[in-house]
CSV table of C-alpha atoms in Angstrom, one decimal:
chain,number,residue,atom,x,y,z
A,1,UNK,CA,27.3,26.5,7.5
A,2,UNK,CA,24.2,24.8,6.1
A,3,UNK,CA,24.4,26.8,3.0
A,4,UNK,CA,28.1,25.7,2.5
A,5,UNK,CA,27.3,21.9,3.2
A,6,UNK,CA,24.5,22.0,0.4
A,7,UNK,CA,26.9,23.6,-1.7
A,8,UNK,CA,29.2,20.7,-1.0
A,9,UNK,CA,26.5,17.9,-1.9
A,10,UNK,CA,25.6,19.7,-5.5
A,11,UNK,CA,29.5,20.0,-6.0
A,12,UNK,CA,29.9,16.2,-4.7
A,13,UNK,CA,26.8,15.9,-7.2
A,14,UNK,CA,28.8,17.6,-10.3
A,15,UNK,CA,31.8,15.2,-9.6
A,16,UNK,CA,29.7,11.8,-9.8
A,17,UNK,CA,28.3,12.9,-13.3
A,18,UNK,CA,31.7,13.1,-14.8
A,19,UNK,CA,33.1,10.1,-12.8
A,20,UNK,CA,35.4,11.7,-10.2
A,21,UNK,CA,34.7,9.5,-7.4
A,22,UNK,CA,37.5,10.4,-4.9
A,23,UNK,CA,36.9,13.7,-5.4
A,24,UNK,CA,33.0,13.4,-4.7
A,25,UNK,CA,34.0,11.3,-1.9
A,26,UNK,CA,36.1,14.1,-0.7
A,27,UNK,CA,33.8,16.7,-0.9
A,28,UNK,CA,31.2,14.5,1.0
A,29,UNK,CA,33.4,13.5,3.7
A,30,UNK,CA,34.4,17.6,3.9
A,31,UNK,CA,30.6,18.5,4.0
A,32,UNK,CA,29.9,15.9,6.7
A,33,UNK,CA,32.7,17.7,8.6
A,34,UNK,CA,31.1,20.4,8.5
A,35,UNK,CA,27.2,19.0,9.1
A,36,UNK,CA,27.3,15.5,10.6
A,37,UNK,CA,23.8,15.2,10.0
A,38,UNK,CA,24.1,16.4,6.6
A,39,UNK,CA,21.8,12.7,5.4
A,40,UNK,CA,22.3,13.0,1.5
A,41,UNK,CA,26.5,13.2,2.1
A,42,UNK,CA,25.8,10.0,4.9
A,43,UNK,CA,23.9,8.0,2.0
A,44,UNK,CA,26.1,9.1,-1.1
A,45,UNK,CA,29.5,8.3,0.7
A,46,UNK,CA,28.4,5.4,2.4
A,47,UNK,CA,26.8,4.2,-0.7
A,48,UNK,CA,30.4,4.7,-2.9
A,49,UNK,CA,32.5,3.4,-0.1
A,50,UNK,CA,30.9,-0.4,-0.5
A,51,UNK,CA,30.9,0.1,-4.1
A,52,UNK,CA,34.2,0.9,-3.7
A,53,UNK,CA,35.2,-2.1,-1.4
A,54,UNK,CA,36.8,0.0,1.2
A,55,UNK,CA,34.8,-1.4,3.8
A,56,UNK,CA,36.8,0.1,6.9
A,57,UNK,CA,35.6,3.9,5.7
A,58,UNK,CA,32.1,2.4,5.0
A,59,UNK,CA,32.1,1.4,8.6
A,60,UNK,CA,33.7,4.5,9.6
A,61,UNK,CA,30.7,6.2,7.6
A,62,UNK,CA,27.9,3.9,9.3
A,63,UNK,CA,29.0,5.1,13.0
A,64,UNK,CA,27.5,8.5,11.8
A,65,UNK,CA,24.6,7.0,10.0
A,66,UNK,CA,23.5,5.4,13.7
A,67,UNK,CA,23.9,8.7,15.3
A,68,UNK,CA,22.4,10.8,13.0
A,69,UNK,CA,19.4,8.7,10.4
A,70,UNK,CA,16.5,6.5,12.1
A,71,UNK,CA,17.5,3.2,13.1
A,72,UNK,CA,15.9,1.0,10.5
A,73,UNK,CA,18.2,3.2,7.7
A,74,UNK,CA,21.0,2.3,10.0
A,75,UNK,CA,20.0,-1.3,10.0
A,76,UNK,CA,19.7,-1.2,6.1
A,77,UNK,CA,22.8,0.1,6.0
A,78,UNK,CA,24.4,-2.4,7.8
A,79,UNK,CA,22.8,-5.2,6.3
A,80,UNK,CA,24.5,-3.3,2.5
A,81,UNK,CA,27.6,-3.6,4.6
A,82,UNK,CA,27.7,-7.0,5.9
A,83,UNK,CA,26.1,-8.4,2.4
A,84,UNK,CA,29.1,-6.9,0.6
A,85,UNK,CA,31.3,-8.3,2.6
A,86,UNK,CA,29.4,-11.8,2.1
A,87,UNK,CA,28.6,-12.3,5.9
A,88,UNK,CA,25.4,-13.6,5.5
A,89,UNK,CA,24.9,-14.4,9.2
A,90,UNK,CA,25.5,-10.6,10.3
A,91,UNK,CA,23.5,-9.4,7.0
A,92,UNK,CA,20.1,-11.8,8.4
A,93,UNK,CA,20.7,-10.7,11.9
A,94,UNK,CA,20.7,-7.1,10.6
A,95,UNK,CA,17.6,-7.4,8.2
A,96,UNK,CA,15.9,-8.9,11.0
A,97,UNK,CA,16.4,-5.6,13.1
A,98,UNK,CA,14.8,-3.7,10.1
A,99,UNK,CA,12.0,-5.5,10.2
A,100,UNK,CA,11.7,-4.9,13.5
A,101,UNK,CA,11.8,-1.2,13.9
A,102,UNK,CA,10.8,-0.2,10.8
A,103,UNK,CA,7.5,2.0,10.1
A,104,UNK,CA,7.2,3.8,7.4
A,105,UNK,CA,10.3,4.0,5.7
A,106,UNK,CA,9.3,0.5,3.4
A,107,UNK,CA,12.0,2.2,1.0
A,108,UNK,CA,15.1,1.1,4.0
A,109,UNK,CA,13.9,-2.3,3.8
A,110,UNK,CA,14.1,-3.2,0.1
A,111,UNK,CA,17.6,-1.8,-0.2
A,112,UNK,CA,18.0,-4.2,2.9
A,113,UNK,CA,16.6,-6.7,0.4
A,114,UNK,CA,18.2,-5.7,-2.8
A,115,UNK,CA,21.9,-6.2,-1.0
A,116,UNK,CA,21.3,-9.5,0.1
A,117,UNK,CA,19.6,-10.4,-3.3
A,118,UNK,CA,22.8,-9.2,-4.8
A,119,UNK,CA,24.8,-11.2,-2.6
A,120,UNK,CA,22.8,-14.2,-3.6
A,121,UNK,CA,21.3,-14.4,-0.2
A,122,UNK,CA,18.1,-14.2,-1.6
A,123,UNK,CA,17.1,-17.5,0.2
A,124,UNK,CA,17.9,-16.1,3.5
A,125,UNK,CA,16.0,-13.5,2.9
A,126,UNK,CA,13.0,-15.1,1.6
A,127,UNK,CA,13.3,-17.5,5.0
A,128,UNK,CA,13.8,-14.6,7.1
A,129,UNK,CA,10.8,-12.7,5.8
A,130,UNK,CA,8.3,-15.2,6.1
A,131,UNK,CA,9.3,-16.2,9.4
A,132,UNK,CA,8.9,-12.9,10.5
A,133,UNK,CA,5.5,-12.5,9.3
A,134,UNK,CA,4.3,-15.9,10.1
A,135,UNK,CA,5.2,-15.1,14.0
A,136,UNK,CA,4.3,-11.6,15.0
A,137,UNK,CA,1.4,-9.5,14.4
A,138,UNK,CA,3.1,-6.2,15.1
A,139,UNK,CA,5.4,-5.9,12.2
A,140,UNK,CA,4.9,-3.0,10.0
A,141,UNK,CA,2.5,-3.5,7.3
A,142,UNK,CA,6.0,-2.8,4.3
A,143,UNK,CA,7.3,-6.1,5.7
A,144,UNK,CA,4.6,-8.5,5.3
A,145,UNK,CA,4.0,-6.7,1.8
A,146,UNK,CA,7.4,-7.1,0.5
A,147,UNK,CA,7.5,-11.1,1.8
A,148,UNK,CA,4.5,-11.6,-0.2
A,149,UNK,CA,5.6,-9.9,-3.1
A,150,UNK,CA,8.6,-11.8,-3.3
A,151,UNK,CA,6.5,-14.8,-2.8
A,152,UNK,CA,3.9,-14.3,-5.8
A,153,UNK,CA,6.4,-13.4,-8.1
A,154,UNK,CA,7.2,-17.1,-7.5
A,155,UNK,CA,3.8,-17.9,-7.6
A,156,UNK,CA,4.3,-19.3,-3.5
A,157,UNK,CA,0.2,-18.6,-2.8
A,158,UNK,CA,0.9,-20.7,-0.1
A,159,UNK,CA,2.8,-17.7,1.9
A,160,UNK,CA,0.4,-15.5,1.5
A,161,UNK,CA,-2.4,-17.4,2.5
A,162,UNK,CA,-0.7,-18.5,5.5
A,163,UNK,CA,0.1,-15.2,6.5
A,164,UNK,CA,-4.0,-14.3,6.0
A,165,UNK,CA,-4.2,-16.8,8.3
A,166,UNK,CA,-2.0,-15.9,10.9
A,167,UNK,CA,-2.5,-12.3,11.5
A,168,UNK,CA,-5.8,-10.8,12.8
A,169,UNK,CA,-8.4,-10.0,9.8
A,170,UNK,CA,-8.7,-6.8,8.1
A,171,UNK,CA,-5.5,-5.5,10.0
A,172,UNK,CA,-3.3,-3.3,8.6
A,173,UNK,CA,-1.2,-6.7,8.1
A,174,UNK,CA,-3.3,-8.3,6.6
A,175,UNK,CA,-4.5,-5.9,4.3
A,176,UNK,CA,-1.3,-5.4,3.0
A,177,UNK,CA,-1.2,-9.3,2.2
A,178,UNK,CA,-4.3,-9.5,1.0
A,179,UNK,CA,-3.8,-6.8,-2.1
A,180,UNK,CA,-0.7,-8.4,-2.6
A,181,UNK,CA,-1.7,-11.8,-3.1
A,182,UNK,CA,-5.4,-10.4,-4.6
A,183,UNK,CA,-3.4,-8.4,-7.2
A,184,UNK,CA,-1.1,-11.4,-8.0
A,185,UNK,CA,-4.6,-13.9,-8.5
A,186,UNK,CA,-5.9,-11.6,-11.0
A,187,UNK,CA,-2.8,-11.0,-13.3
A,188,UNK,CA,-2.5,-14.8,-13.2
A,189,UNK,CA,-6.3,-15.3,-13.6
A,190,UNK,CA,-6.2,-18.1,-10.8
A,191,UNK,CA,-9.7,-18.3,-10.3
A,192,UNK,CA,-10.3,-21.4,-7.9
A,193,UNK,CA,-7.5,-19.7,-4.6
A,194,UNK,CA,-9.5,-16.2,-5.8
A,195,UNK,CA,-13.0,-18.3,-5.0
A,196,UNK,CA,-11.4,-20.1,-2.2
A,197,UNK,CA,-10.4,-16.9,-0.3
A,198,UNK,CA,-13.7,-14.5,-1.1
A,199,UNK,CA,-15.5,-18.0,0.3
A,200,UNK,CA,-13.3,-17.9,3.5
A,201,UNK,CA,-12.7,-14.4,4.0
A,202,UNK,CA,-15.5,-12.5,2.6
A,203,UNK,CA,-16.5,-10.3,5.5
A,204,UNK,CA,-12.6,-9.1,6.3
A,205,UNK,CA,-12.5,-8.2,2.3
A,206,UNK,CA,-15.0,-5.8,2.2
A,207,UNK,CA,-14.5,-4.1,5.5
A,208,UNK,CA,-11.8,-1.7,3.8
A,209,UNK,CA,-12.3,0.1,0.2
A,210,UNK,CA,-9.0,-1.1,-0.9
A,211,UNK,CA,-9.4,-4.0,-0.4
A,212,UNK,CA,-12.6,-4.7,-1.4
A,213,UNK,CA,-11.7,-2.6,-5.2
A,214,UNK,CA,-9.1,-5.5,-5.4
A,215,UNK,CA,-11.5,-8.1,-5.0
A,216,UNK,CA,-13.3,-6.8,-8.0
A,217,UNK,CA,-10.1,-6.4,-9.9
A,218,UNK,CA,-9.9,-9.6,-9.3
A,219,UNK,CA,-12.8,-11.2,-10.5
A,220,UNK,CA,-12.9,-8.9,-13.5
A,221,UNK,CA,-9.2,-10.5,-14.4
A,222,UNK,CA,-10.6,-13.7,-14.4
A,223,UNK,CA,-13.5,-13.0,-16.2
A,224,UNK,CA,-16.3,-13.3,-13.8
A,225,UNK,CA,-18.4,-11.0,-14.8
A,226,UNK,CA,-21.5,-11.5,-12.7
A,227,UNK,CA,-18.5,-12.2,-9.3
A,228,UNK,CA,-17.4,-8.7,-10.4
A,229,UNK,CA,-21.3,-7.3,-10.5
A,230,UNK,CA,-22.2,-8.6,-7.4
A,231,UNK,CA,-19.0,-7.9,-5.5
A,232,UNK,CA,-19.0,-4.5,-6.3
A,233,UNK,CA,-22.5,-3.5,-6.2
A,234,UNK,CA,-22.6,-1.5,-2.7
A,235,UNK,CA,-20.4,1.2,-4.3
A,236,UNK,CA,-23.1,3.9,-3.8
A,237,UNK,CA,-22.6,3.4,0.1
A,238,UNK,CA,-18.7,3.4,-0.1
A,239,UNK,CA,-17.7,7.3,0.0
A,240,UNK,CA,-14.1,5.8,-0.1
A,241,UNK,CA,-14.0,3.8,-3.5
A,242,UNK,CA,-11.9,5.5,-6.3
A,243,UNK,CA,-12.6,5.7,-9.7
A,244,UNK,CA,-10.3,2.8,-10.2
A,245,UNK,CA,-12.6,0.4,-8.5
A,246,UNK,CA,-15.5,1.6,-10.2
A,247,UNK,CA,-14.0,1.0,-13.6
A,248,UNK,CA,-14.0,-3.1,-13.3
A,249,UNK,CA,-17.5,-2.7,-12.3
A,250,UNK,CA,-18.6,-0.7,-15.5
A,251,UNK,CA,-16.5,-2.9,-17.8
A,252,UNK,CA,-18.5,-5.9,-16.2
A,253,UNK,CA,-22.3,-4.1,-16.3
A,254,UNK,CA,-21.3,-3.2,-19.7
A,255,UNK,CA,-19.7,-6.8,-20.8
A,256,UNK,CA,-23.2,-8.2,-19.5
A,257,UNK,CA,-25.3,-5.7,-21.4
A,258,UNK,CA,-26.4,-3.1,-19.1
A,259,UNK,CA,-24.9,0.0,-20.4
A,260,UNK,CA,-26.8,2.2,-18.7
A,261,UNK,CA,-26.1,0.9,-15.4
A,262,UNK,CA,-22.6,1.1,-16.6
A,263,UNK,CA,-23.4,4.7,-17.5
A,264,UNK,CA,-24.5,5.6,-13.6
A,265,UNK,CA,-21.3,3.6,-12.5
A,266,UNK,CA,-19.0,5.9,-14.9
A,267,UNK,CA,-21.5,9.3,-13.8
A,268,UNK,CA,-20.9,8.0,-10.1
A,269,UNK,CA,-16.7,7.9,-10.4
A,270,UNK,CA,-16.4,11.2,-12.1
A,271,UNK,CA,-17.5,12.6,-8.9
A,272,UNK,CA,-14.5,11.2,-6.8
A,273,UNK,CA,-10.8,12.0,-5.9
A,274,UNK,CA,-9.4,12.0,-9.4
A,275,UNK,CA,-7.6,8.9,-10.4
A,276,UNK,CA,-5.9,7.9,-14.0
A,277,UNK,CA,-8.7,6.3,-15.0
A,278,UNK,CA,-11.0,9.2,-15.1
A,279,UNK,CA,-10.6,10.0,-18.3
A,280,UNK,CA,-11.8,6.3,-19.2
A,281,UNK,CA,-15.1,7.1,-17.2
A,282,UNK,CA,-15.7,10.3,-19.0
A,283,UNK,CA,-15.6,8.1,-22.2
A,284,UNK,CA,-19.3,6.9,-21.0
């Protein structure tokens, strides 16, 4: 039975590449009676149903997705659903209960997001996020990420920094704001809320290697070459840095002169977990 329903999804598969839509949808609806649980024929039909408008089968389609997917996919879905059909009440409520159970599955979440965006609820959503993250501190890190990426992308620092504020330092939360917003400083080059933060917060940035590789992409962005230095001088005692980190530091020894310190720094990344910029460090 397994190998027919597989069968079913590549045939299902065939039919979308040459346009057949109520055909695919047939064949997915006829491998789902034959798998329930079958989770690329749940997505795929579900998926052409609201593209299709026939909202009825799509919620015919979402009863299985509850019984058979995790619940923040089921959420997801419904929030696709209720978006579609421009109910923007049902469609918050429902992102809401994403956020809420989701874990790891940060994918379900921005095609939670994506709907809504679509449906020009985008306000909602922006609202509903930040809410959310300004008020608990047990939401999974992929929410407070995508709130503040939606945030710097409309340069809203204030979000982000009032989300570092709210939830506990160097937690999982907050480490997922701070490489937001710390990533979004340097492409910007906003050097005084980069100086303002590493003032406030230095001790919770350099507790994690991620975080504290940031910091230096950071100040490299902006230019500060003897920030960058200083910030990143301890990476002989971080076993955890990546190659990635290292290479603002070199750039910034060797911007100030001190190529072979910038040498050692190169010698030192070449020894860890490999990285695209390693071919950049054997250069040196």
């Amino acid at each position: 039975m397994l190998f027919r329903s597989v069968a079913q999804n590549h045939a299902a598969q065939a039919l979308l590449r040459i346009n057949e839509r109520a055909q695919a949808k047939a064949t997915l609806i006829r491998a789902l009676g034959v798998t329930p649980d079958n989770h690329f024929a749940l997505r795929t039909l579900f998926g052409l149903q609201v593209q299709d408008r026939e909202f009825d089968e799509a919620q015919s389609t979402l009863a299985l997705v509850q019984q058979h997917m995790s619940e923040p996919f089921f959420h997801s879905r419904s929030v696709m659903l209720a978006s579609a059909r421009l109910e923007t009440e049902r469609a918050v409520s429902e992102l809401v209960k994403v956020c809420l159970t989701l874990k790891d599955e940060k994918y379900a979440l921005k095609d939670a997001v994506k709907a809504m965006d679509d449906a020009k609820m985008n306000k909602s959503v922006d609202r509903q996020l930040k809410a959310l993250s300004l008020s608990r501190q047990d939401l999974s890190p992929g929410v407070i990420e995508v709130c503040c990426e939606r945030a710097v992308a409309r340069k809203k620092w204030r979000v982000c920094q009032s989300i570092l504020k709210f939830q506990p330092d160097a937690s999982e939360q907050w480490k997922a704001a701070a490489v937001v917003y710390l990533n979004a400083l340097g492409k910007h080059k906003s050097s005084w809320p980069l100086k303002r933060l590493i003032h406030s917060k230095r001790d919770a940035l350099r507790r994690d290697a991620v975080v504290w590789g940031t910091v230096g992409y950071a100040l490299s962005s902006i230019r500060d070459t003897r920030g960058c230095i200083r910030w990143l001088a301890d990476w002989q005692k971080r076993p955890d840095a990546m190659p990635w980190m290292l290479m603002n530091l070199a750039n910034a020894l060797r911007s100030a002169g001190k190529v072979k310190e910038a040498a050692e720094v190169s010698r030192g990344a070449l020894a860890l977990r490999f990285d695209r910029t390693i071919p950049k460090h054997k250069v040196w």
